[in-house]
Short mmCIF file of C-alpha atoms in Angstrom, two decimals:
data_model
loop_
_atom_site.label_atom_id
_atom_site.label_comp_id
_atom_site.label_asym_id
_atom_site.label_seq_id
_atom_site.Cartn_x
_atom_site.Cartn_y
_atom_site.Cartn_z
CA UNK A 1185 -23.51 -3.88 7.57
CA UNK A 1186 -23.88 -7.56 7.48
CA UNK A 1187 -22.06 -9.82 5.31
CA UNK A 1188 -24.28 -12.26 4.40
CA UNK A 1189 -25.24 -14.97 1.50
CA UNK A 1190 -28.10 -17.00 0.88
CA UNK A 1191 -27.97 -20.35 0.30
CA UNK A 1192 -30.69 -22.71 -0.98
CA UNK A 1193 -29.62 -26.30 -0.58
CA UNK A 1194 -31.63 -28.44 -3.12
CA UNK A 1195 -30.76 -32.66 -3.56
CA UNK A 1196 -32.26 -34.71 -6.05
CA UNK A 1197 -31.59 -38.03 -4.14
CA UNK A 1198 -34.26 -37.48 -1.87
CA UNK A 1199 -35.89 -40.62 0.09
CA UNK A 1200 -39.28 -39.57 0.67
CA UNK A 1201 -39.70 -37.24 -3.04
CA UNK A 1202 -37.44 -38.52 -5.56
CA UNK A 1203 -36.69 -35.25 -7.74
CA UNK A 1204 -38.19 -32.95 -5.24
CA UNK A 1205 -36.59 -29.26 -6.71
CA UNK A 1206 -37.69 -29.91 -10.06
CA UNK A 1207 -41.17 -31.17 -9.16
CA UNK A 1208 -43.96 -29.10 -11.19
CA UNK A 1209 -45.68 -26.66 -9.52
CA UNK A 1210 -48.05 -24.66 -11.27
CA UNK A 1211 -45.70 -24.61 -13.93
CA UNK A 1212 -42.45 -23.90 -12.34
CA UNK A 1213 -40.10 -26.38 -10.86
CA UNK A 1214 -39.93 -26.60 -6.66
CA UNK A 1215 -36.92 -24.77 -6.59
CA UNK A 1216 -37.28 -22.01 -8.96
CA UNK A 1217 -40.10 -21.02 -7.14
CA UNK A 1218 -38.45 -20.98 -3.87
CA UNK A 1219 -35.69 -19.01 -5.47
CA UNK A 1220 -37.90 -16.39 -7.07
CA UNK A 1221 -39.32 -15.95 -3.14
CA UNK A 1222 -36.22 -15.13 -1.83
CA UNK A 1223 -35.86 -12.61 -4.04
CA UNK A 1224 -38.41 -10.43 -2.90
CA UNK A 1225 -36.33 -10.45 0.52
CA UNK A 1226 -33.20 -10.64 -0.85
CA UNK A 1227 -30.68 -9.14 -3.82
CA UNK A 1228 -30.17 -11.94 -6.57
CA UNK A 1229 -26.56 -11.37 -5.99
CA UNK A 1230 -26.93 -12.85 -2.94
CA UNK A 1231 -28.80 -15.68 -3.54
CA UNK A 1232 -27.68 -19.08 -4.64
CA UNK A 1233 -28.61 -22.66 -5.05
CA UNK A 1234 -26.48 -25.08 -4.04
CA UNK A 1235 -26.87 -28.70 -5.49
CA UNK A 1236 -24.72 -32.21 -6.31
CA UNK A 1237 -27.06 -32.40 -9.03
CA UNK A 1238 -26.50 -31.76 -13.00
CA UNK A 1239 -30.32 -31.79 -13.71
CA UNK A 1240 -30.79 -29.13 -10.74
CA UNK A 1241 -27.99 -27.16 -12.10
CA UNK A 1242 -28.79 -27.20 -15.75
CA UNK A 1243 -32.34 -26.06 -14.55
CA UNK A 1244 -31.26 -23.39 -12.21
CA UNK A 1245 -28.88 -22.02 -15.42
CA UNK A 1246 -32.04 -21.53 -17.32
CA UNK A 1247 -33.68 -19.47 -14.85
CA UNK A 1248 -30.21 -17.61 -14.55
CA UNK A 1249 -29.74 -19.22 -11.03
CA UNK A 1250 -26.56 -18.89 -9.66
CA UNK A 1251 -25.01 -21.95 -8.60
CA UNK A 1252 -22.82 -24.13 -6.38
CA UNK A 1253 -22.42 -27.53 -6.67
CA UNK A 1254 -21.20 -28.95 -3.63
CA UNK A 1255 -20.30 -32.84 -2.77
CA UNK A 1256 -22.50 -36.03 -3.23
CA UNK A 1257 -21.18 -37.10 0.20
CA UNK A 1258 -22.86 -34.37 2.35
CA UNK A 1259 -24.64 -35.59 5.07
CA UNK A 1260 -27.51 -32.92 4.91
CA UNK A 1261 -28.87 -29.80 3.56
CA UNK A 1262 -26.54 -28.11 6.21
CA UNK A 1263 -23.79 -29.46 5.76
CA UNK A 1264 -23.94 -28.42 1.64
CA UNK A 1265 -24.38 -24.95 3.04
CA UNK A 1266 -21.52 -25.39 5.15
CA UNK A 1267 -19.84 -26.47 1.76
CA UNK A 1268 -20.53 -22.67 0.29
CA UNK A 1269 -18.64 -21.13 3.58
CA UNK A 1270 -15.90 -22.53 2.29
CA UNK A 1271 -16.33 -20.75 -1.93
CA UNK A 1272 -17.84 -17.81 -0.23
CA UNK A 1273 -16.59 -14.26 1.49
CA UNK A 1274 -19.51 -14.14 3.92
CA UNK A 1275 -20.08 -14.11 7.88
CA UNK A 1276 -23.70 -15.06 7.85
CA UNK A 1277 -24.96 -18.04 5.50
CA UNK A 1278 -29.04 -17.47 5.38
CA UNK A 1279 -30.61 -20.93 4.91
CA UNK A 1280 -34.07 -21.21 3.10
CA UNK A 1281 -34.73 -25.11 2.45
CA UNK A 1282 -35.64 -25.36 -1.41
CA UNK A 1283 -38.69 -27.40 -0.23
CA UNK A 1284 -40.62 -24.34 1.00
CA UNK A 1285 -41.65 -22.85 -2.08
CA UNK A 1286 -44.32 -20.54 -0.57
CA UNK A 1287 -43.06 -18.95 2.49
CA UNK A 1288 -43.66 -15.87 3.28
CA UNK A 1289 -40.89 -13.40 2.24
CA UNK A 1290 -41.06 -11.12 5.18
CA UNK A 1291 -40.06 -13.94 7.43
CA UNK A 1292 -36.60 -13.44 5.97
CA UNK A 1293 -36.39 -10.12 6.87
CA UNK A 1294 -37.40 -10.60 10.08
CA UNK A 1295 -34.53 -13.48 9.96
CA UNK A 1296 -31.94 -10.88 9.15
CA UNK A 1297 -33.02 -8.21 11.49
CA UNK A 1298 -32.49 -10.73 14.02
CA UNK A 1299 -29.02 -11.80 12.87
CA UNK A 1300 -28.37 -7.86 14.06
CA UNK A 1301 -29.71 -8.29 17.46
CA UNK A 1302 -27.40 -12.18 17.96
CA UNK A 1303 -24.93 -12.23 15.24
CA UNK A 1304 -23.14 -15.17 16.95
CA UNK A 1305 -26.24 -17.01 17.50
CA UNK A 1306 -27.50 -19.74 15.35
CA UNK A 1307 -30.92 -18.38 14.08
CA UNK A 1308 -34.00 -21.05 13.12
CA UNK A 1309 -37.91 -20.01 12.31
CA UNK A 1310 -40.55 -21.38 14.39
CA UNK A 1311 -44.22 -20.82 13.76
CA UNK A 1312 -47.46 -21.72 15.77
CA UNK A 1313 -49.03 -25.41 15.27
CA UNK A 1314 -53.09 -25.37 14.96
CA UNK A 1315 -54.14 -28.38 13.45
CA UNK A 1316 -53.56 -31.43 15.43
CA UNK A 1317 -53.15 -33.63 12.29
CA UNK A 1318 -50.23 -31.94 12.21
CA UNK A 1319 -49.09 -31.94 15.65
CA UNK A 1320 -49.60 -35.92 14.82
CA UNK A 1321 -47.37 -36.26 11.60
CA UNK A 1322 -43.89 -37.49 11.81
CA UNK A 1323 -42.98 -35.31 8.64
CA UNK A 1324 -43.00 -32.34 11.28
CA UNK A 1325 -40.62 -31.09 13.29
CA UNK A 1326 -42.37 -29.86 16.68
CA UNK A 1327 -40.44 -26.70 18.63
CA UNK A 1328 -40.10 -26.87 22.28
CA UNK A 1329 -38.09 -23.80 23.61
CA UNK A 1330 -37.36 -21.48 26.75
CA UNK A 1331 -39.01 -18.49 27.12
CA UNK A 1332 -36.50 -16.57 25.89
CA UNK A 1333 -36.87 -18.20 22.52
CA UNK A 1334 -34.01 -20.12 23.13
CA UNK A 1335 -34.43 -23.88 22.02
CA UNK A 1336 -34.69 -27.08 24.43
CA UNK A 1337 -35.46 -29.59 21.67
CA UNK A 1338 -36.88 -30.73 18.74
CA UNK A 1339 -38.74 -34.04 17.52
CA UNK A 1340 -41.38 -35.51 15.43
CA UNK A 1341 -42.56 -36.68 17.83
CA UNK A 1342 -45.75 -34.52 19.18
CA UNK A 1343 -44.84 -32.65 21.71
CA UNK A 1344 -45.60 -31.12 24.00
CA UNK A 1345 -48.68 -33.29 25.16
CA UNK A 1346 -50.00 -33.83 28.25
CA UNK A 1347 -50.23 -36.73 30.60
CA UNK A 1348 -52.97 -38.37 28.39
CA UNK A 1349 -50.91 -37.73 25.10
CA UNK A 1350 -53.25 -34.22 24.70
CA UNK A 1351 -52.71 -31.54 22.53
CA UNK A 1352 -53.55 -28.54 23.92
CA UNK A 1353 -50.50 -25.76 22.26
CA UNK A 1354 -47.39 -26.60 20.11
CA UNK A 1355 -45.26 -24.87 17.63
CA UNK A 1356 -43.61 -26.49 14.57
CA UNK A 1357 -40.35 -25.61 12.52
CA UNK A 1358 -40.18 -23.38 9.89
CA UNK A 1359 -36.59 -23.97 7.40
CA UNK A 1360 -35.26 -21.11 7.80
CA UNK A 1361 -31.98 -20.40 9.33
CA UNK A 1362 -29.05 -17.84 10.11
CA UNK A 1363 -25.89 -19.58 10.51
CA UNK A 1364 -22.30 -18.05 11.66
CA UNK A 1365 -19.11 -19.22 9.76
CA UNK A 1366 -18.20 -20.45 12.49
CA UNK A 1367 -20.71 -22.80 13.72
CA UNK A 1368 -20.96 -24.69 10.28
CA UNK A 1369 -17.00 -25.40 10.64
CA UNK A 1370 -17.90 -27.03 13.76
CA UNK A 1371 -21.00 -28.62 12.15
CA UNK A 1372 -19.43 -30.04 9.42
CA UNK A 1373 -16.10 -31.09 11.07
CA UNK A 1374 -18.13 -34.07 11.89
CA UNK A 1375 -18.00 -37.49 10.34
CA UNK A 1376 -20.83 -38.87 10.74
CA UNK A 1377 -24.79 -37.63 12.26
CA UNK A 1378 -24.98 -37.30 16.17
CA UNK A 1379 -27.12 -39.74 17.80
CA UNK A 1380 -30.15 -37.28 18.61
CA UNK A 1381 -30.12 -36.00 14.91
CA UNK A 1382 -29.79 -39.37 13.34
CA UNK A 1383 -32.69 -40.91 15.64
CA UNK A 1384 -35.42 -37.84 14.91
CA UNK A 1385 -33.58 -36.78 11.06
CA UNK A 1386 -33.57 -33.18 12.02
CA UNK A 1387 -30.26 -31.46 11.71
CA UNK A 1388 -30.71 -28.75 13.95
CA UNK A 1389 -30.18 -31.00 16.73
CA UNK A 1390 -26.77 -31.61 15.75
CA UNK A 1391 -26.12 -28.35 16.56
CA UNK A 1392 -27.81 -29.05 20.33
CA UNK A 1393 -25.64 -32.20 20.55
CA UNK A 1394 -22.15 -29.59 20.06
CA UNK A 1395 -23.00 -27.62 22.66
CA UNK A 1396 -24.43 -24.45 20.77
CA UNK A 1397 -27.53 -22.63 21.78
CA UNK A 1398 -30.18 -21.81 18.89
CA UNK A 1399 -32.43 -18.95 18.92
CA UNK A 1400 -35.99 -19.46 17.13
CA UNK A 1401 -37.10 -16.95 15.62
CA UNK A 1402 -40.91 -16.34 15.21
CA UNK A 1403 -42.88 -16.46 11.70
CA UNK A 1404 -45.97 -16.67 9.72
CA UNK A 1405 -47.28 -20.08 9.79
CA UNK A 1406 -48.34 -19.63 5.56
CA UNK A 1407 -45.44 -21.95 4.79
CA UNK A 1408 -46.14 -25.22 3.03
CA UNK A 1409 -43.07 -27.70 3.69
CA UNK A 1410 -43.07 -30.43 0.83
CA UNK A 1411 -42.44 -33.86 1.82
CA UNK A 1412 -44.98 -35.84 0.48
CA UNK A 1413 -46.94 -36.17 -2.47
CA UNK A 1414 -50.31 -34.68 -0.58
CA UNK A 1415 -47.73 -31.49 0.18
CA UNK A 1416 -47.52 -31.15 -3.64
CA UNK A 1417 -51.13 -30.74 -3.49
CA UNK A 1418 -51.49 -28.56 -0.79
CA UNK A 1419 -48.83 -26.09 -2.15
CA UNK A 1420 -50.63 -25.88 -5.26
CA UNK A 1421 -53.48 -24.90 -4.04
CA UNK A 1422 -51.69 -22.24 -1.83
CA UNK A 1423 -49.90 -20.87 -5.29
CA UNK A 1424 -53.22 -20.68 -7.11
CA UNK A 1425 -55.46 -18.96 -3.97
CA UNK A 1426 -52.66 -15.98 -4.12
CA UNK A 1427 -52.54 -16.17 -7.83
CA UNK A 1428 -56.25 -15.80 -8.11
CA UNK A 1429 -56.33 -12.91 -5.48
CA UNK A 1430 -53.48 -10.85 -7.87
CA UNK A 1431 -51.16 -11.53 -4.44
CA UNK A 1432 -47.69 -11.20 -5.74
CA UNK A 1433 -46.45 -13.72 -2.42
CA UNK A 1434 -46.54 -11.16 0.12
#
């Protein structure tokens, strides 16, 4: 049996959404929501937040959240889970990024199924790219891999194109990961951001830049990653189509 945790990193300080976990949405905060999606995958026993944050905390202790609270100095969301390796008896630390308050629950499964097939692998989702607005934004991270699912690289920049700057096919990140205890020890051992991760701001890459492979792992492209203030919109509307068909979130 697996020994695993799940961690949902959540910061207040962030550049692009000041306040993002505790942003309204349809009448929950960001990160309560995400929470209470995990735990259709997921025992509550095995789910925390993990935050620097009193306000985050205080809210997470009304909604009977358990709770880390983890340095002000971390470099990313990563590097807070890496944090929790260190408070927790776990070998596999399940990442779901508090900012994706309506994935789709089964995708979490399917993470952990795969953490049986490559235990020792770090695990990321991946999902397929349709819209070319959004093979265009810089506020998404585009997947380029092997065929064995095995990842070459990752940018905001849109790629793949072709020779005229075309899209034709592209797949984008989804922010959820499997991590081994030992990997974030190596992770977090550094200093300091590598130069790929600090040039595109994707943390994955860091991982790339140490020499470990990562494995994508396939999912649902219903996921609505909240950077902006237009994302608050568009997960709202996702919340209230399910809620008006009765959908309980997959």
């Amino acid at each position: 049996m697996i020994n695993y945790v799940v961690i949902i990193p959540a910061r207040y300080e962030s550049s692009r959404l000041p306040g993002k976990p505790l942003i309204d949405l349809c009448g929950l905060p960001m990160v309560v929501r995400t929470y209470q999606q995990c735990l259709k995958a997921f025992p509550m026993e095995r789910v925390y937040v993990a935050t620097d944050d009193i306000r985050i905390h205080e809210t997470c202790k009304n909604y009977q959240i358990q709770t880390i609270m983890t340095s002000s100095e971390c470099l990313t969301g990563t590097d807070r889970v890496a944090e929790c390796a260190n408070q927790l008896d776990a070998d596999i630390f399940l990442n779901v990024q508090g900012d994706e308050p309506v994935f789709n629950p089964s995708d979490l499964k399917s993470l952990l199924r795969a953490v049986e097939c490559f235990p020792n692998d770090i695990l990321n989702g991946y999902c397929v790219l349709d819209q070319e607005a959004m093979f265009r934004s810089g506020n998404i991270p585009k997947v380029v891999m092997r065929s064995d699912g095995r990842l070459l690289y990752m940018s905001r920049a849109a790629i793949p194109s072709t020779k005229e700057h075309g899209f034709k096919a592209a797949f984008r990140q989804v922010c959820a990961y499997a991590f081994p205890k030992a990997a974030l020890n190596d992770f977090a051992k550094q200093s300091q951001k590598t130069p790929l991760e600090t040039i595109e701001d994707i943390e994955i890459l860091r991982f790339l830049e140490l020499g470990w492979e990562v494995r994508m792992i396939q999912m649902s492209n219903v996921s609505v990653a909240v950077d902006t203030y237009e994302d608050i919109k568009r997960a709202e509307a996702a919340i209230q189509f399910l809620e008006t068909r009765n959908e309980r979130f997959f």
